[in-house]
mmCIF file of C-alpha atoms in Angstrom:
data_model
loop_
_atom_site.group_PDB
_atom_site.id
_atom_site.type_symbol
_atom_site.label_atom_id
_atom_site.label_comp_id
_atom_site.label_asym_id
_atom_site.label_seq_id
_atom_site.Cartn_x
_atom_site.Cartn_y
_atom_site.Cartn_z
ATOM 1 C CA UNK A 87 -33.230 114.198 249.353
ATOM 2 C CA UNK A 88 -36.280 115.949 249.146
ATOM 3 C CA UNK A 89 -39.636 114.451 248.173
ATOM 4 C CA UNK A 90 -38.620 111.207 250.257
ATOM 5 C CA UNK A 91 -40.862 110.134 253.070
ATOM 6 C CA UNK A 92 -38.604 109.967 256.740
ATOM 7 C CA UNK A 93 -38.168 105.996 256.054
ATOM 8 C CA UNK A 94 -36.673 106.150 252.782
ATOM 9 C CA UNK A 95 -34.555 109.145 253.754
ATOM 10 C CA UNK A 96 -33.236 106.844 257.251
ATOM 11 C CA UNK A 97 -32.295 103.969 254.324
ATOM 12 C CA UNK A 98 -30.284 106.167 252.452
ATOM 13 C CA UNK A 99 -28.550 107.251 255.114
ATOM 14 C CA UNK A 100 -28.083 103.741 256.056
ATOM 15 C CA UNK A 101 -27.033 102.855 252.895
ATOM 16 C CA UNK A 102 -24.696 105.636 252.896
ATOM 17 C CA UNK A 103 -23.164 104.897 256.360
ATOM 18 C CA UNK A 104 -22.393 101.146 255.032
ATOM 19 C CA UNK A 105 -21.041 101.918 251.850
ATOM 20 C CA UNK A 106 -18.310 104.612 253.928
ATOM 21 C CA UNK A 107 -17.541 102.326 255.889
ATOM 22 C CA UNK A 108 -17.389 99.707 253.345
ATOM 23 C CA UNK A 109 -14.568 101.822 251.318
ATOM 24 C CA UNK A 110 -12.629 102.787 254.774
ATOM 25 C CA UNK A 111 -12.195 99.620 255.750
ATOM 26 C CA UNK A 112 -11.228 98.107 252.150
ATOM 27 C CA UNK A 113 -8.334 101.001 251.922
ATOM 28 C CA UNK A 114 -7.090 99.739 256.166
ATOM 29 C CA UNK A 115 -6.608 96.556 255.047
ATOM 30 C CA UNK A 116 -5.360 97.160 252.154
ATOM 31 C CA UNK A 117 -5.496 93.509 250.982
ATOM 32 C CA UNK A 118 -5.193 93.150 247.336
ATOM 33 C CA UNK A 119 -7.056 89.931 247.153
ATOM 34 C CA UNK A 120 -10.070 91.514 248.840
ATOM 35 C CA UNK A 121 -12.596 94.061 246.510
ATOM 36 C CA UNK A 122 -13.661 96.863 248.184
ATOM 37 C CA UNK A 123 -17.028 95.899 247.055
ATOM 38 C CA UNK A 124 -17.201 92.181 248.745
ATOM 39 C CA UNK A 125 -16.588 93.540 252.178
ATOM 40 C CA UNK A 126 -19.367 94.320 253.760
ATOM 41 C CA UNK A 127 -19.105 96.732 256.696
ATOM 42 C CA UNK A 128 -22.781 97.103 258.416
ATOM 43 C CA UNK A 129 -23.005 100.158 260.345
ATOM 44 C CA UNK A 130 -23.779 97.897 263.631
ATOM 45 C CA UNK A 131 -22.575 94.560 264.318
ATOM 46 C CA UNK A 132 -19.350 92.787 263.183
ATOM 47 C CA UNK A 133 -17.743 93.066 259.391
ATOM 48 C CA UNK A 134 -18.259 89.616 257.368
ATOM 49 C CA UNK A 135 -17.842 88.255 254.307
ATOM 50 C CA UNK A 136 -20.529 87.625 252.225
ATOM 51 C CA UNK A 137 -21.541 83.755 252.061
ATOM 52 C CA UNK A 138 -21.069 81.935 248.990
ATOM 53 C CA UNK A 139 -23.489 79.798 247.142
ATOM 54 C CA UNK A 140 -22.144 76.657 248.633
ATOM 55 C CA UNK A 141 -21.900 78.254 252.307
ATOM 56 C CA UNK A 142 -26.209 78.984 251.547
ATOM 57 C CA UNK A 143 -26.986 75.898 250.789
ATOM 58 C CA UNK A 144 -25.094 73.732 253.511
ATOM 59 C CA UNK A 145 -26.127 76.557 256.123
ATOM 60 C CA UNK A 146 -29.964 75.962 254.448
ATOM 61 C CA UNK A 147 -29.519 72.344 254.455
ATOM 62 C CA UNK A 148 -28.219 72.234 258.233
ATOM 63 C CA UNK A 149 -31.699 74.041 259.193
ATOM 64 C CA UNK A 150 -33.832 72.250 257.787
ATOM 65 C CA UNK A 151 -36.505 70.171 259.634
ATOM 66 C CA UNK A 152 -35.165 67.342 258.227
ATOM 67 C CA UNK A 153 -31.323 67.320 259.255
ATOM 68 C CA UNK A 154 -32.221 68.667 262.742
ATOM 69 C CA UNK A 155 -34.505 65.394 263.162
ATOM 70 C CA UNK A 156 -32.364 63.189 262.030
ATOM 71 C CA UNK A 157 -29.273 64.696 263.640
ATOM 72 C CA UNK A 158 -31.694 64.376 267.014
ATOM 73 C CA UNK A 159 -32.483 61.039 266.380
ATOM 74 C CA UNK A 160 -28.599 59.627 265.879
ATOM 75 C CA UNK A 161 -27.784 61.856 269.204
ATOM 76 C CA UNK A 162 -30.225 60.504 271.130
ATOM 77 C CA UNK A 163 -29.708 56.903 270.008
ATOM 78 C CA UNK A 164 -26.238 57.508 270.976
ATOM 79 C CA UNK A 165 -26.511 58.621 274.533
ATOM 80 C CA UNK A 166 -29.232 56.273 274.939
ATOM 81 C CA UNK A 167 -26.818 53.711 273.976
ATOM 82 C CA UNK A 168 -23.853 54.779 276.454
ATOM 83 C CA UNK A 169 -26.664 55.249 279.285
ATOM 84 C CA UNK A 170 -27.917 51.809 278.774
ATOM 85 C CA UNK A 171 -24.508 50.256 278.923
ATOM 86 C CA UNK A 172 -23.865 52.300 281.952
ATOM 87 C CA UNK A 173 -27.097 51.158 284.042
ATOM 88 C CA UNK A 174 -26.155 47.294 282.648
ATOM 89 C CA UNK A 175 -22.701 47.853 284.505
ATOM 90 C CA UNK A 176 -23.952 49.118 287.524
ATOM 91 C CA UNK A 177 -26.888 46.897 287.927
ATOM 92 C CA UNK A 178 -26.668 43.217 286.169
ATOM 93 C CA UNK A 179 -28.303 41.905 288.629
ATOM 94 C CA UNK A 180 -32.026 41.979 286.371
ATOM 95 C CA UNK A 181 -29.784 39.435 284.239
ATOM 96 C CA UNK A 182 -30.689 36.478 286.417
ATOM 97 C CA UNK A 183 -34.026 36.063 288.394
ATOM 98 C CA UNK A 184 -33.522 36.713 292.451
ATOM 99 C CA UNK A 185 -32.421 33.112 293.674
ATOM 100 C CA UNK A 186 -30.646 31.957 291.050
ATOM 101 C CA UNK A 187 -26.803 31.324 289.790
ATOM 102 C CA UNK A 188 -24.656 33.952 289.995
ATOM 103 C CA UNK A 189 -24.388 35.894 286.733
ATOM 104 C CA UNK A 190 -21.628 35.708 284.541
ATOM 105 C CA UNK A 191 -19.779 37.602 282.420
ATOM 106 C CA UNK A 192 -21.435 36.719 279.279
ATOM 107 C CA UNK A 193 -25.162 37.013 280.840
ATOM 108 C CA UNK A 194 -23.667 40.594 281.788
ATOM 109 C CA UNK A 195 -22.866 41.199 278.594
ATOM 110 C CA UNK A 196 -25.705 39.911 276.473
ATOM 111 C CA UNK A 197 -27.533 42.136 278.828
ATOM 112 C CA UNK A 198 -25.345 45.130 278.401
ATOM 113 C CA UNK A 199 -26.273 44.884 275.049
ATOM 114 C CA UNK A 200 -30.314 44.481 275.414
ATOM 115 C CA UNK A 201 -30.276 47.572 277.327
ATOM 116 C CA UNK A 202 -28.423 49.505 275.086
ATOM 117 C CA UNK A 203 -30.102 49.091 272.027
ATOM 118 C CA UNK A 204 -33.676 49.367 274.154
ATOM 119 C CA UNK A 205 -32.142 52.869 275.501
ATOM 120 C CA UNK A 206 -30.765 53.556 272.134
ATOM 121 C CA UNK A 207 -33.931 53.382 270.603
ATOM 122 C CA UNK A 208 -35.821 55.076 273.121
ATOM 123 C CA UNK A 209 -33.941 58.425 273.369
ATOM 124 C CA UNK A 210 -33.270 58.266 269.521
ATOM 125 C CA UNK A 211 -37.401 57.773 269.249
ATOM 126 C CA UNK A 212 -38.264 60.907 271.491
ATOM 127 C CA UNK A 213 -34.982 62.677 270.301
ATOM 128 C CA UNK A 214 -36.228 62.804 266.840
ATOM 129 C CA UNK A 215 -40.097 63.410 267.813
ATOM 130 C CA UNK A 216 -38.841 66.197 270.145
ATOM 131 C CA UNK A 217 -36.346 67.848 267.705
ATOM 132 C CA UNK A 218 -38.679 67.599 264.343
ATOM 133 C CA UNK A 219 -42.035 69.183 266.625
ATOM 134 C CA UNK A 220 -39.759 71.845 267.834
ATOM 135 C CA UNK A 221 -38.552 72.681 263.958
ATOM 136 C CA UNK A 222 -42.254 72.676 262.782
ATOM 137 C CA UNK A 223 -43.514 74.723 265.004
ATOM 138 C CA UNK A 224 -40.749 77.585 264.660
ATOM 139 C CA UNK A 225 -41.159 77.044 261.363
ATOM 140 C CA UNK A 226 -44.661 77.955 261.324
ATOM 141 C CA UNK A 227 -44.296 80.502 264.306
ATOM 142 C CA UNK A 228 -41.433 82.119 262.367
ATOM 143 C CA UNK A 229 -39.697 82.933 265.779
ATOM 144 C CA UNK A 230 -37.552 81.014 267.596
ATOM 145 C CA UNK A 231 -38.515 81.409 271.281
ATOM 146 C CA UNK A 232 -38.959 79.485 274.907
ATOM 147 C CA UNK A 233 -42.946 78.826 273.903
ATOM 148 C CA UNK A 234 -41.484 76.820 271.289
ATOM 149 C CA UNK A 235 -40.084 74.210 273.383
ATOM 150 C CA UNK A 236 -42.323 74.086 275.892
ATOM 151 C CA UNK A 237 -45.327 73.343 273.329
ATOM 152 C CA UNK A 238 -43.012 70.822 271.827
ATOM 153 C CA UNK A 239 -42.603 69.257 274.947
ATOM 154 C CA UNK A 240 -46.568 69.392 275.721
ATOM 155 C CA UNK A 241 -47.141 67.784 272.451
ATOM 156 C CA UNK A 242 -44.059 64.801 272.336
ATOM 157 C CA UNK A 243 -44.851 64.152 276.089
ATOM 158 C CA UNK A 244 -48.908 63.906 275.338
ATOM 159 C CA UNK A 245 -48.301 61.423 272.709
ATOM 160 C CA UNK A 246 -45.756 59.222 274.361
ATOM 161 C CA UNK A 247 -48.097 59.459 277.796
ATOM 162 C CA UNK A 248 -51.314 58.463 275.759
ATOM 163 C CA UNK A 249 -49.773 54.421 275.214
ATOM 164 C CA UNK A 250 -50.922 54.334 278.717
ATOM 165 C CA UNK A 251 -53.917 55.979 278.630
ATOM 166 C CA UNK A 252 -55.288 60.005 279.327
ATOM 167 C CA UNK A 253 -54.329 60.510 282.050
ATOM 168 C CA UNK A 254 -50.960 59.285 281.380
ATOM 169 C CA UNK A 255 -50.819 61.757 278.373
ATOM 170 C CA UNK A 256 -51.815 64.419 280.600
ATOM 171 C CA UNK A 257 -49.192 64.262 283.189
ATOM 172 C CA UNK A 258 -47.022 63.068 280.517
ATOM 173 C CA UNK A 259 -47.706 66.657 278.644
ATOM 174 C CA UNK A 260 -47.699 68.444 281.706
ATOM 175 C CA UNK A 261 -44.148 67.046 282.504
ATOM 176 C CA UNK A 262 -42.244 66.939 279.401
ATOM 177 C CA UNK A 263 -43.436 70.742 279.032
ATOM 178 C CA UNK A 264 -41.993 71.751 282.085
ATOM 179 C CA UNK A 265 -39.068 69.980 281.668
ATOM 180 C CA UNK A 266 -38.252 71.448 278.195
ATOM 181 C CA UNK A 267 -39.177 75.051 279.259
ATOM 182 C CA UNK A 268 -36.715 74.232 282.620
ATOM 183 C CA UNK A 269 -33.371 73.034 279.775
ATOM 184 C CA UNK A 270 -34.079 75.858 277.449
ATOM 185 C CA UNK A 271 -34.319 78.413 279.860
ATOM 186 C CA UNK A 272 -31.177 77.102 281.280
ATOM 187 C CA UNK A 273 -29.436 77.119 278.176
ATOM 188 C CA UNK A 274 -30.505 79.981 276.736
ATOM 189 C CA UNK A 275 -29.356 82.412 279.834
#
């Protein structure tokens, strides 16, 4: 290997390692309907098959900006749905004004359903805002770290916060940030 420069040489060698351990492991399993050349054996990690052309393009299609938004959006409507009916259970009482009749079960259910599709569409709206910001901006970043949520959170917080003015948007910003940086720390470690 002379005449290489130390990278090339550190390849090689790489390449060499993989396709060792590439022909070891083909003749231990000794599975006929397996090539030694389609296993892949890095020299770190864990052994895998390569994907196929179908696996690619549902695995590109599942990380796209797109499908993560709208995946965001039917989540969120859905737990904004169950929440809503929840906090209708617990507390019909805003059915009726303070004073009046009792409310029954059909006023407790009309509002059950109000509140649900309000909540619905609420967490499906900031769901989908949150979730699409995030993708765009790792996109662009080309990492996928913390700072990406958090400026997501600055941004979707911000806009929601501005319907009631700057100052709004600011703590709005200010709080959504620090609440996304709080849930991805968390579920990152």
């Amino acid at each position: 290997m002379e005449g290489q420069s130390p990278q090339e040489n550190e390849q090689n060698k790489a390449i060499s390692n993989d396709l060792f351990f590439t022909d070891m492991m083909a003749r231990i399993i000794g599975d006929k309907k397996v090539p030694s050349n389609r296993v892949v054996i890095p020299s770190t990690g864990i052994p895998q098959q390569p994907k196929t052309r179908e696996e690619l393009i549902i695995h590109g299609a599942m990380e796209s900006c797109t499908f993560r938004t709208v995946l965001s959006c039917v989540l969120g409507g859905a737990v904004g749905a169950a929440f809503g009916l929840f906090t209708a259970g617990v507390d019909p009482s805003t059915a009726v004004a303070p004073g009046k009749e009792t409310p029954t079960a059909r006023m407790v259910m009309k509002e059950m359903g109000t509140r649900s599709f309000s909540y619905a569409k609420n967490f499906a709206l900031v769901g989908a805002m949150f979730a699409g910001t995030e993708c765009v901006i790792e996109s662009y970043r080309g990492k996928t770290e913390l700072i990406n949520g958090t400026v997501s959170g600055g941004i979707v917080g911000g806009v929601i916060g501005l319907r009631a003015g700057v100052k709004a948007g600011i703590l709005g910003a200010a709080g959504f940030a620090v609440f996304s940086t709080i849930i991805d720390y968390y579920m990152r470690h």
